[in-house]
Amino acid sequence: MSRIAVINPNLSTGFTKKVGSQARNIVGASTEVLALNPRFGPDSIEGYYDEAFASVGLLSVIRELEAAPEQHTDPIGGYVVACFDDTGVDAARCMTTAPVLGLCEAAMRMAAAVSSRFAIVTPMAVSVRPLEHLVAKYGASSQCVVRAAGVRTLDFEGANAKNAYAALKKQAEICLADDYAEAIVLGCAGMTDIANRLQEELGIPVIDGVSAAVKMIEAMAFLGLRTSKAGAYAKPPIKAYHGMFAEFMPQG
């Protein structure tokens, strides 16, 4: 049996429960899923400001898991950062030898395998530019467009979920008609439970980042792949960290 940790970097326990449930529904019988979120940080991640604070919470969860006694006998095989902004992924890769994957990167890799052109639909306009930066980082600028549905991230929970879905579907249809998209990527972890419905209604591939990242991390854990420490993701050099960050000081 292998263990993978699915970490929601914000404090929405509803989102954490949702992504945990989705992950457990799609992994193999020999894979255990830990669905977690930090004890501090923003309720949701909507843009650069939220991302900066959420990154520290994410790292705190990974730090605790890496220091747990069971790591010696049953180590975490991989980490999924359950945020479409890929919040803190690069920093997390410096903290562990286990593979770390964010939702955006995973979803884009899968979308590129099933379509020549695709669109990311994210909830808010404030997230469009950060996601465009990720699209460029992952080398997909020539085949991907990013659009916003014009709703809040947390609207996909509770009383606003119906209206949020309608706004998402409308924007996805615009992507198909105006951007010549052949597939839709859902740009938020909170959309994980509506991918199948949207795919059926649109008649084209709809990629959920949670599912994509979980299955890719499960495969990497099965293959025994580890994060390279030969360059950018090397262990942080030892130095003093001060104030509220003292506990994050790199260890020898």
PDB file of N, CA and C in Angstrom, residues 30-107:
ATOM      1  N   SER A  30      -4.969  -0.178  -3.362  1.00  0.00           N
ATOM      2  CA  SER A  30      -3.758  -0.207  -2.546  1.00  0.00           C
ATOM      3  C   SER A  30      -3.236   1.183  -2.196  1.00  0.00           C
ATOM      4  N   THR A  31      -3.973   2.221  -2.589  1.00  0.00           N
ATOM      5  CA  THR A  31      -3.539   3.598  -2.318  1.00  0.00           C
ATOM      6  C   THR A  31      -4.400   4.235  -1.236  1.00  0.00           C
ATOM      7  N   GLU A  32      -3.743   4.750  -0.208  1.00  0.00           N
ATOM      8  CA  GLU A  32      -4.430   5.476   0.862  1.00  0.00           C
ATOM      9  C   GLU A  32      -4.305   6.973   0.607  1.00  0.00           C
ATOM     10  N   VAL A  33      -5.420   7.696   0.739  1.00  0.00           N
ATOM     11  CA  VAL A  33      -5.436   9.136   0.509  1.00  0.00           C
ATOM     12  C   VAL A  33      -5.588   9.871   1.839  1.00  0.00           C
ATOM     13  N   LEU A  34      -4.687  10.801   2.104  1.00  0.00           N
ATOM     14  CA  LEU A  34      -4.816  11.718   3.237  1.00  0.00           C
ATOM     15  C   LEU A  34      -5.264  13.061   2.679  1.00  0.00           C
ATOM     16  N   ALA A  35      -6.424  13.548   3.072  1.00  0.00           N
ATOM     17  CA  ALA A  35      -6.928  14.846   2.617  1.00  0.00           C
ATOM     18  C   ALA A  35      -6.811  15.837   3.763  1.00  0.00           C
ATOM     19  N   LEU A  36      -6.026  16.889   3.563  1.00  0.00           N
ATOM     20  CA  LEU A  36      -5.673  17.785   4.659  1.00  0.00           C
ATOM     21  C   LEU A  36      -5.738  19.236   4.216  1.00  0.00           C
ATOM     22  N   ASN A  37      -5.835  20.136   5.198  1.00  0.00           N
ATOM     23  CA  ASN A  37      -5.638  21.558   4.940  1.00  0.00           C
ATOM     24  C   ASN A  37      -4.900  22.171   6.129  1.00  0.00           C
ATOM     25  N   PRO A  38      -4.269  23.337   5.953  1.00  0.00           N
ATOM     26  CA  PRO A  38      -3.504  23.951   7.048  1.00  0.00           C
ATOM     27  C   PRO A  38      -4.402  24.403   8.195  1.00  0.00           C
ATOM     28  N   ARG A  39      -3.763  24.778   9.289  1.00  0.00           N
ATOM     29  CA  ARG A  39      -4.488  25.335  10.433  1.00  0.00           C
ATOM     30  C   ARG A  39      -4.579  26.852  10.353  1.00  0.00           C
ATOM     31  N   PHE A  40      -3.876  27.456   9.405  1.00  0.00           N
ATOM     32  CA  PHE A  40      -3.913  28.915   9.259  1.00  0.00           C
ATOM     33  C   PHE A  40      -3.808  29.277   7.782  1.00  0.00           C
ATOM     34  N   GLY A  41      -4.357  30.466   7.455  1.00  0.00           N
ATOM     35  CA  GLY A  41      -4.322  30.933   6.072  1.00  0.00           C
ATOM     36  C   GLY A  41      -5.673  31.465   5.641  1.00  0.00           C
ATOM     37  N   PRO A  42      -5.844  31.773   4.363  1.00  0.00           N
ATOM     38  CA  PRO A  42      -7.098  32.340   3.858  1.00  0.00           C
ATOM     39  C   PRO A  42      -8.170  31.277   3.647  1.00  0.00           C
ATOM     40  N   ASP A  43      -9.420  31.701   3.635  1.00  0.00           N
ATOM     41  CA  ASP A  43     -10.534  30.782   3.383  1.00  0.00           C
ATOM     42  C   ASP A  43     -10.532  30.266   1.958  1.00  0.00           C
ATOM     43  N   SER A  44     -10.043  31.071   1.026  1.00  0.00           N
ATOM     44  CA  SER A  44      -9.945  30.666  -0.372  1.00  0.00           C
ATOM     45  C   SER A  44      -8.738  31.361  -0.981  1.00  0.00           C
ATOM     46  N   ILE A  45      -8.330  30.909  -2.170  1.00  0.00           N
ATOM     47  CA  ILE A  45      -7.169  31.486  -2.829  1.00  0.00           C
ATOM     48  C   ILE A  45      -7.634  32.098  -4.141  1.00  0.00           C
ATOM     49  N   GLU A  46      -7.648  33.433  -4.162  1.00  0.00           N
ATOM     50  CA  GLU A  46      -8.141  34.166  -5.320  1.00  0.00           C
ATOM     51  C   GLU A  46      -7.140  35.257  -5.669  1.00  0.00           C
ATOM     52  N   GLY A  47      -6.069  34.883  -6.351  1.00  0.00           N
ATOM     53  CA  GLY A  47      -5.073  35.850  -6.758  1.00  0.00           C
ATOM     54  C   GLY A  47      -3.771  35.766  -5.976  1.00  0.00           C
ATOM     55  N   TYR A  48      -2.830  36.630  -6.351  1.00  0.00           N
ATOM     56  CA  TYR A  48      -1.476  36.590  -5.817  1.00  0.00           C
ATOM     57  C   TYR A  48      -1.407  36.797  -4.308  1.00  0.00           C
ATOM     58  N   TYR A  49      -2.218  37.707  -3.775  1.00  0.00           N
ATOM     59  CA  TYR A  49      -2.134  38.037  -2.349  1.00  0.00           C
ATOM     60  C   TYR A  49      -2.467  36.820  -1.497  1.00  0.00           C
ATOM     61  N   ASP A  50      -3.599  36.173  -1.801  1.00  0.00           N
ATOM     62  CA  ASP A  50      -3.995  34.977  -1.055  1.00  0.00           C
ATOM     63  C   ASP A  50      -2.955  33.874  -1.187  1.00  0.00           C
ATOM     64  N   GLU A  51      -2.397  33.761  -2.393  1.00  0.00           N
ATOM     65  CA  GLU A  51      -1.437  32.696  -2.655  1.00  0.00           C
ATOM     66  C   GLU A  51      -0.211  32.800  -1.761  1.00  0.00           C
ATOM     67  N   ALA A  52       0.252  34.028  -1.522  1.00  0.00           N
ATOM     68  CA  ALA A  52       1.444  34.224  -0.699  1.00  0.00           C
ATOM     69  C   ALA A  52       1.243  33.683   0.713  1.00  0.00           C
ATOM     70  N   PHE A  53       0.078  33.940   1.307  1.00  0.00           N
ATOM     71  CA  PHE A  53      -0.190  33.476   2.663  1.00  0.00           C
ATOM     72  C   PHE A  53      -0.479  31.975   2.689  1.00  0.00           C
ATOM     73  N   ALA A  54      -1.177  31.480   1.672  1.00  0.00           N
ATOM     74  CA  ALA A  54      -1.539  30.069   1.643  1.00  0.00           C
ATOM     75  C   ALA A  54      -0.315  29.173   1.469  1.00  0.00           C
ATOM     76  N   SER A  55       0.718  29.681   0.815  1.00  0.00           N
ATOM     77  CA  SER A  55       1.925  28.879   0.594  1.00  0.00           C
ATOM     78  C   SER A  55       2.562  28.441   1.910  1.00  0.00           C
ATOM     79  N   VAL A  56       2.575  29.340   2.889  1.00  0.00           N
ATOM     80  CA  VAL A  56       3.192  29.014   4.173  1.00  0.00           C
ATOM     81  C   VAL A  56       2.389  27.929   4.891  1.00  0.00           C
ATOM     82  N   GLY A  57       1.062  28.034   4.829  1.00  0.00           N
ATOM     83  CA  GLY A  57       0.227  26.999   5.425  1.00  0.00           C
ATOM     84  C   GLY A  57       0.458  25.650   4.776  1.00  0.00           C
ATOM     85  N   LEU A  58       0.561  25.636   3.461  1.00  0.00           N
ATOM     86  CA  LEU A  58       0.852  24.393   2.738  1.00  0.00           C
ATOM     87  C   LEU A  58       2.156  23.772   3.216  1.00  0.00           C
ATOM     88  N   LEU A  59       3.202  24.584   3.296  1.00  0.00           N
ATOM     89  CA  LEU A  59       4.505  24.074   3.714  1.00  0.00           C
ATOM     90  C   LEU A  59       4.470  23.545   5.142  1.00  0.00           C
ATOM     91  N   SER A  60       3.642  24.154   5.990  1.00  0.00           N
ATOM     92  CA  SER A  60       3.545  23.680   7.370  1.00  0.00           C
ATOM     93  C   SER A  60       2.961  22.268   7.435  1.00  0.00           C
ATOM     94  N   VAL A  61       2.010  21.972   6.570  1.00  0.00           N
ATOM     95  CA  VAL A  61       1.414  20.629   6.538  1.00  0.00           C
ATOM     96  C   VAL A  61       2.441  19.609   6.071  1.00  0.00           C
ATOM     97  N   ILE A  62       3.157  19.936   5.003  1.00  0.00           N
ATOM     98  CA  ILE A  62       4.169  19.015   4.481  1.00  0.00           C
ATOM     99  C   ILE A  62       5.275  18.798   5.509  1.00  0.00           C
ATOM    100  N   ARG A  63       5.652  19.874   6.190  1.00  0.00           N
ATOM    101  CA  ARG A  63       6.694  19.765   7.214  1.00  0.00           C
ATOM    102  C   ARG A  63       6.278  18.786   8.312  1.00  0.00           C
ATOM    103  N   GLU A  64       5.033  18.865   8.756  1.00  0.00           N
ATOM    104  CA  GLU A  64       4.544  17.960   9.799  1.00  0.00           C
ATOM    105  C   GLU A  64       4.498  16.518   9.307  1.00  0.00           C
ATOM    106  N   LEU A  65       4.057  16.311   8.082  1.00  0.00           N
ATOM    107  CA  LEU A  65       3.990  14.958   7.544  1.00  0.00           C
ATOM    108  C   LEU A  65       5.381  14.354   7.378  1.00  0.00           C
ATOM    109  N   GLU A  66       6.321  15.165   6.921  1.00  0.00           N
ATOM    110  CA  GLU A  66       7.681  14.668   6.719  1.00  0.00           C
ATOM    111  C   GLU A  66       8.364  14.313   8.036  1.00  0.00           C
ATOM    112  N   ALA A  67       7.949  14.980   9.122  1.00  0.00           N
ATOM    113  CA  ALA A  67       8.560  14.734  10.439  1.00  0.00           C
ATOM    114  C   ALA A  67       7.844  13.647  11.234  1.00  0.00           C
ATOM    115  N   ALA A  68       6.719  13.149  10.747  1.00  0.00           N
ATOM    116  CA  ALA A  68       5.927  12.160  11.478  1.00  0.00           C
ATOM    117  C   ALA A  68       6.675  10.831  11.586  1.00  0.00           C
ATOM    118  N   PRO A  69       6.524  10.123  12.698  1.00  0.00           N
ATOM    119  CA  PRO A  69       7.232   8.850  12.904  1.00  0.00           C
ATOM    120  C   PRO A  69       6.950   7.815  11.816  1.00  0.00           C
ATOM    121  N   GLU A  70       5.723   7.799  11.289  1.00  0.00           N
ATOM    122  CA  GLU A  70       5.371   6.783  10.294  1.00  0.00           C
ATOM    123  C   GLU A  70       6.097   6.966   8.970  1.00  0.00           C
ATOM    124  N   GLN A  71       6.739   8.124   8.795  1.00  0.00           N
ATOM    125  CA  GLN A  71       7.511   8.332   7.568  1.00  0.00           C
ATOM    126  C   GLN A  71       8.631   7.305   7.420  1.00  0.00           C
ATOM    127  N   HIS A  72       9.100   6.768   8.542  1.00  0.00           N
ATOM    128  CA  HIS A  72      10.202   5.805   8.503  1.00  0.00           C
ATOM    129  C   HIS A  72       9.739   4.440   8.017  1.00  0.00           C
ATOM    130  N   THR A  73       8.494   4.096   8.282  1.00  0.00           N
ATOM    131  CA  THR A  73       7.992   2.771   7.907  1.00  0.00           C
ATOM    132  C   THR A  73       7.008   2.801   6.738  1.00  0.00           C
ATOM    133  N   ASP A  74       6.300   3.924   6.577  1.00  0.00           N
ATOM    134  CA  ASP A  74       5.290   4.049   5.514  1.00  0.00           C
ATOM    135  C   ASP A  74       5.291   5.478   4.985  1.00  0.00           C
ATOM    136  N   PRO A  75       6.330   5.843   4.262  1.00  0.00           N
ATOM    137  CA  PRO A  75       6.477   7.249   3.827  1.00  0.00           C
ATOM    138  C   PRO A  75       5.408   7.676   2.820  1.00  0.00           C
ATOM    139  N   ILE A  76       5.134   8.975   2.812  1.00  0.00           N
ATOM    140  CA  ILE A  76       4.237   9.540   1.807  1.00  0.00           C
ATOM    141  C   ILE A  76       4.863   9.346   0.428  1.00  0.00           C
ATOM    142  N   GLY A  77       4.089   8.764  -0.483  1.00  0.00           N
ATOM    143  CA  GLY A  77       4.611   8.494  -1.818  1.00  0.00           C
ATOM    144  C   GLY A  77       4.542   9.674  -2.751  1.00  0.00           C
ATOM    145  N   GLY A  78       3.703  10.676  -2.427  1.00  0.00           N
ATOM    146  CA  GLY A  78       3.583  11.849  -3.272  1.00  0.00           C
ATOM    147  C   GLY A  78       2.586  12.836  -2.693  1.00  0.00           C
ATOM    148  N   TYR A  79       2.720  14.085  -3.107  1.00  0.00           N
ATOM    149  CA  TYR A  79       1.851  15.148  -2.620  1.00  0.00           C
ATOM    150  C   TYR A  79       1.105  15.810  -3.780  1.00  0.00           C
ATOM    151  N   VAL A  80      -0.198  16.016  -3.598  1.00  0.00           N
ATOM    152  CA  VAL A  80      -1.001  16.804  -4.519  1.00  0.00           C
ATOM    153  C   VAL A  80      -1.345  18.119  -3.839  1.00  0.00           C
ATOM    154  N   VAL A  81      -0.976  19.242  -4.460  1.00  0.00           N
ATOM    155  CA  VAL A  81      -1.369  20.556  -3.959  1.00  0.00           C
ATOM    156  C   VAL A  81      -2.702  20.891  -4.617  1.00  0.00           C
ATOM    157  N   ALA A  82      -3.782  20.802  -3.831  1.00  0.00           N
ATOM    158  CA  ALA A  82      -5.139  20.901  -4.382  1.00  0.00           C
ATOM    159  C   ALA A  82      -5.578  22.353  -4.535  1.00  0.00           C
ATOM    160  N   CYS A  83      -4.837  23.080  -5.348  1.00  0.00           N
ATOM    161  CA  CYS A  83      -5.184  24.450  -5.706  1.00  0.00           C
ATOM    162  C   CYS A  83      -4.760  24.659  -7.139  1.00  0.00           C
ATOM    163  N   PHE A  84      -5.602  25.276  -7.942  1.00  0.00           N
ATOM    164  CA  PHE A  84      -5.296  25.391  -9.356  1.00  0.00           C
ATOM    165  C   PHE A  84      -4.223  26.442  -9.643  1.00  0.00           C
ATOM    166  N   ASP A  85      -3.902  27.279  -8.665  1.00  0.00           N
ATOM    167  CA  ASP A  85      -2.803  28.231  -8.825  1.00  0.00           C
ATOM    168  C   ASP A  85      -1.442  27.565  -8.634  1.00  0.00           C
ATOM    169  N   ASP A  86      -1.432  26.258  -8.352  1.00  0.00           N
ATOM    170  CA  ASP A  86      -0.203  25.524  -8.042  1.00  0.00           C
ATOM    171  C   ASP A  86       0.572  26.224  -6.927  1.00  0.00           C
ATOM    172  N   THR A  87      -0.187  26.652  -5.934  1.00  0.00           N
ATOM    173  CA  THR A  87       0.337  27.411  -4.798  1.00  0.00           C
ATOM    174  C   THR A  87       1.457  26.662  -4.075  1.00  0.00           C
ATOM    175  N   GLY A  88       2.629  27.270  -4.028  1.00  0.00           N
ATOM    176  CA  GLY A  88       3.735  26.730  -3.236  1.00  0.00           C
ATOM    177  C   GLY A  88       4.348  25.447  -3.744  1.00  0.00           C
ATOM    178  N   VAL A  89       4.033  25.035  -4.958  1.00  0.00           N
ATOM    179  CA  VAL A  89       4.523  23.744  -5.462  1.00  0.00           C
ATOM    180  C   VAL A  89       6.048  23.714  -5.525  1.00  0.00           C
ATOM    181  N   ASP A  90       6.663  24.737  -6.088  1.00  0.00           N
ATOM    182  CA  ASP A  90       8.121  24.723  -6.217  1.00  0.00           C
ATOM    183  C   ASP A  90       8.800  24.686  -4.855  1.00  0.00           C
ATOM    184  N   ALA A  91       8.288  25.463  -3.898  1.00  0.00           N
ATOM    185  CA  ALA A  91       8.870  25.447  -2.544  1.00  0.00           C
ATOM    186  C   ALA A  91       8.679  24.086  -1.898  1.00  0.00           C
ATOM    187  N   ALA A  92       7.504  23.487  -2.112  1.00  0.00           N
ATOM    188  CA  ALA A  92       7.236  22.173  -1.523  1.00  0.00           C
ATOM    189  C   ALA A  92       8.195  21.119  -2.056  1.00  0.00           C
ATOM    190  N   ARG A  93       8.556  21.235  -3.318  1.00  0.00           N
ATOM    191  CA  ARG A  93       9.483  20.263  -3.911  1.00  0.00           C
ATOM    192  C   ARG A  93      10.863  20.337  -3.273  1.00  0.00           C
ATOM    193  N   CYS A  94      11.172  21.473  -2.661  1.00  0.00           N
ATOM    194  CA  CYS A  94      12.452  21.608  -1.962  1.00  0.00           C
ATOM    195  C   CYS A  94      12.417  20.935  -0.583  1.00  0.00           C
ATOM    196  N   MET A  95      11.227  20.661  -0.069  1.00  0.00           N
ATOM    197  CA  MET A  95      11.075  20.134   1.285  1.00  0.00           C
ATOM    198  C   MET A  95      11.056  18.617   1.342  1.00  0.00           C
ATOM    199  N   THR A  96      10.849  17.956   0.212  1.00  0.00           N
ATOM    200  CA  THR A  96      10.634  16.516   0.227  1.00  0.00           C
ATOM    201  C   THR A  96      11.252  15.873  -0.993  1.00  0.00           C
ATOM    202  N   THR A  97      11.557  14.599  -0.876  1.00  0.00           N
ATOM    203  CA  THR A  97      12.012  13.848  -2.050  1.00  0.00           C
ATOM    204  C   THR A  97      10.830  13.222  -2.781  1.00  0.00           C
ATOM    205  N   ALA A  98       9.658  13.200  -2.158  1.00  0.00           N
ATOM    206  CA  ALA A  98       8.468  12.674  -2.821  1.00  0.00           C
ATOM    207  C   ALA A  98       8.043  13.630  -3.933  1.00  0.00           C
ATOM    208  N   PRO A  99       7.440  13.138  -5.014  1.00  0.00           N
ATOM    209  CA  PRO A  99       6.963  14.035  -6.070  1.00  0.00           C
ATOM    210  C   PRO A  99       5.841  14.927  -5.570  1.00  0.00           C
ATOM    211  N   VAL A 100       5.795  16.163  -6.053  1.00  0.00           N
ATOM    212  CA  VAL A 100       4.769  17.140  -5.696  1.00  0.00           C
ATOM    213  C   VAL A 100       4.169  17.677  -6.989  1.00  0.00           C
ATOM    214  N   LEU A 101       2.848  17.726  -7.063  1.00  0.00           N
ATOM    215  CA  LEU A 101       2.194  18.168  -8.298  1.00  0.00           C
ATOM    216  C   LEU A 101       0.998  19.052  -7.966  1.00  0.00           C
ATOM    217  N   GLY A 102       0.860  20.151  -8.702  1.00  0.00           N
ATOM    218  CA  GLY A 102      -0.291  21.025  -8.560  1.00  0.00           C
ATOM    219  C   GLY A 102      -1.350  20.703  -9.595  1.00  0.00           C
ATOM    220  N   LEU A 103      -2.537  21.245  -9.400  1.00  0.00           N
ATOM    221  CA  LEU A 103      -3.665  20.912 -10.267  1.00  0.00           C
ATOM    222  C   LEU A 103      -3.504  21.472 -11.676  1.00  0.00           C
ATOM    223  N   CYS A 104      -2.986  22.680 -11.793  1.00  0.00           N
ATOM    224  CA  CYS A 104      -2.869  23.302 -13.110  1.00  0.00           C
ATOM    225  C   CYS A 104      -1.919  22.514 -13.999  1.00  0.00           C
ATOM    226  N   GLU A 105      -0.738  22.218 -13.507  1.00  0.00           N
ATOM    227  CA  GLU A 105       0.228  21.488 -14.309  1.00  0.00           C
ATOM    228  C   GLU A 105      -0.312  20.133 -14.737  1.00  0.00           C
ATOM    229  N   ALA A 106      -0.912  19.400 -13.793  1.00  0.00           N
ATOM    230  CA  ALA A 106      -1.438  18.069 -14.105  1.00  0.00           C
ATOM    231  C   ALA A 106      -2.551  18.139 -15.142  1.00  0.00           C
ATOM    232  N   ALA A 107      -3.485  19.068 -14.951  1.00  0.00           N
ATOM    233  CA  ALA A 107      -4.621  19.177 -15.872  1.00  0.00           C
ATOM    234  C   ALA A 107      -4.169  19.579 -17.264  1.00  0.00           C
TER     235      ALA A 107
END
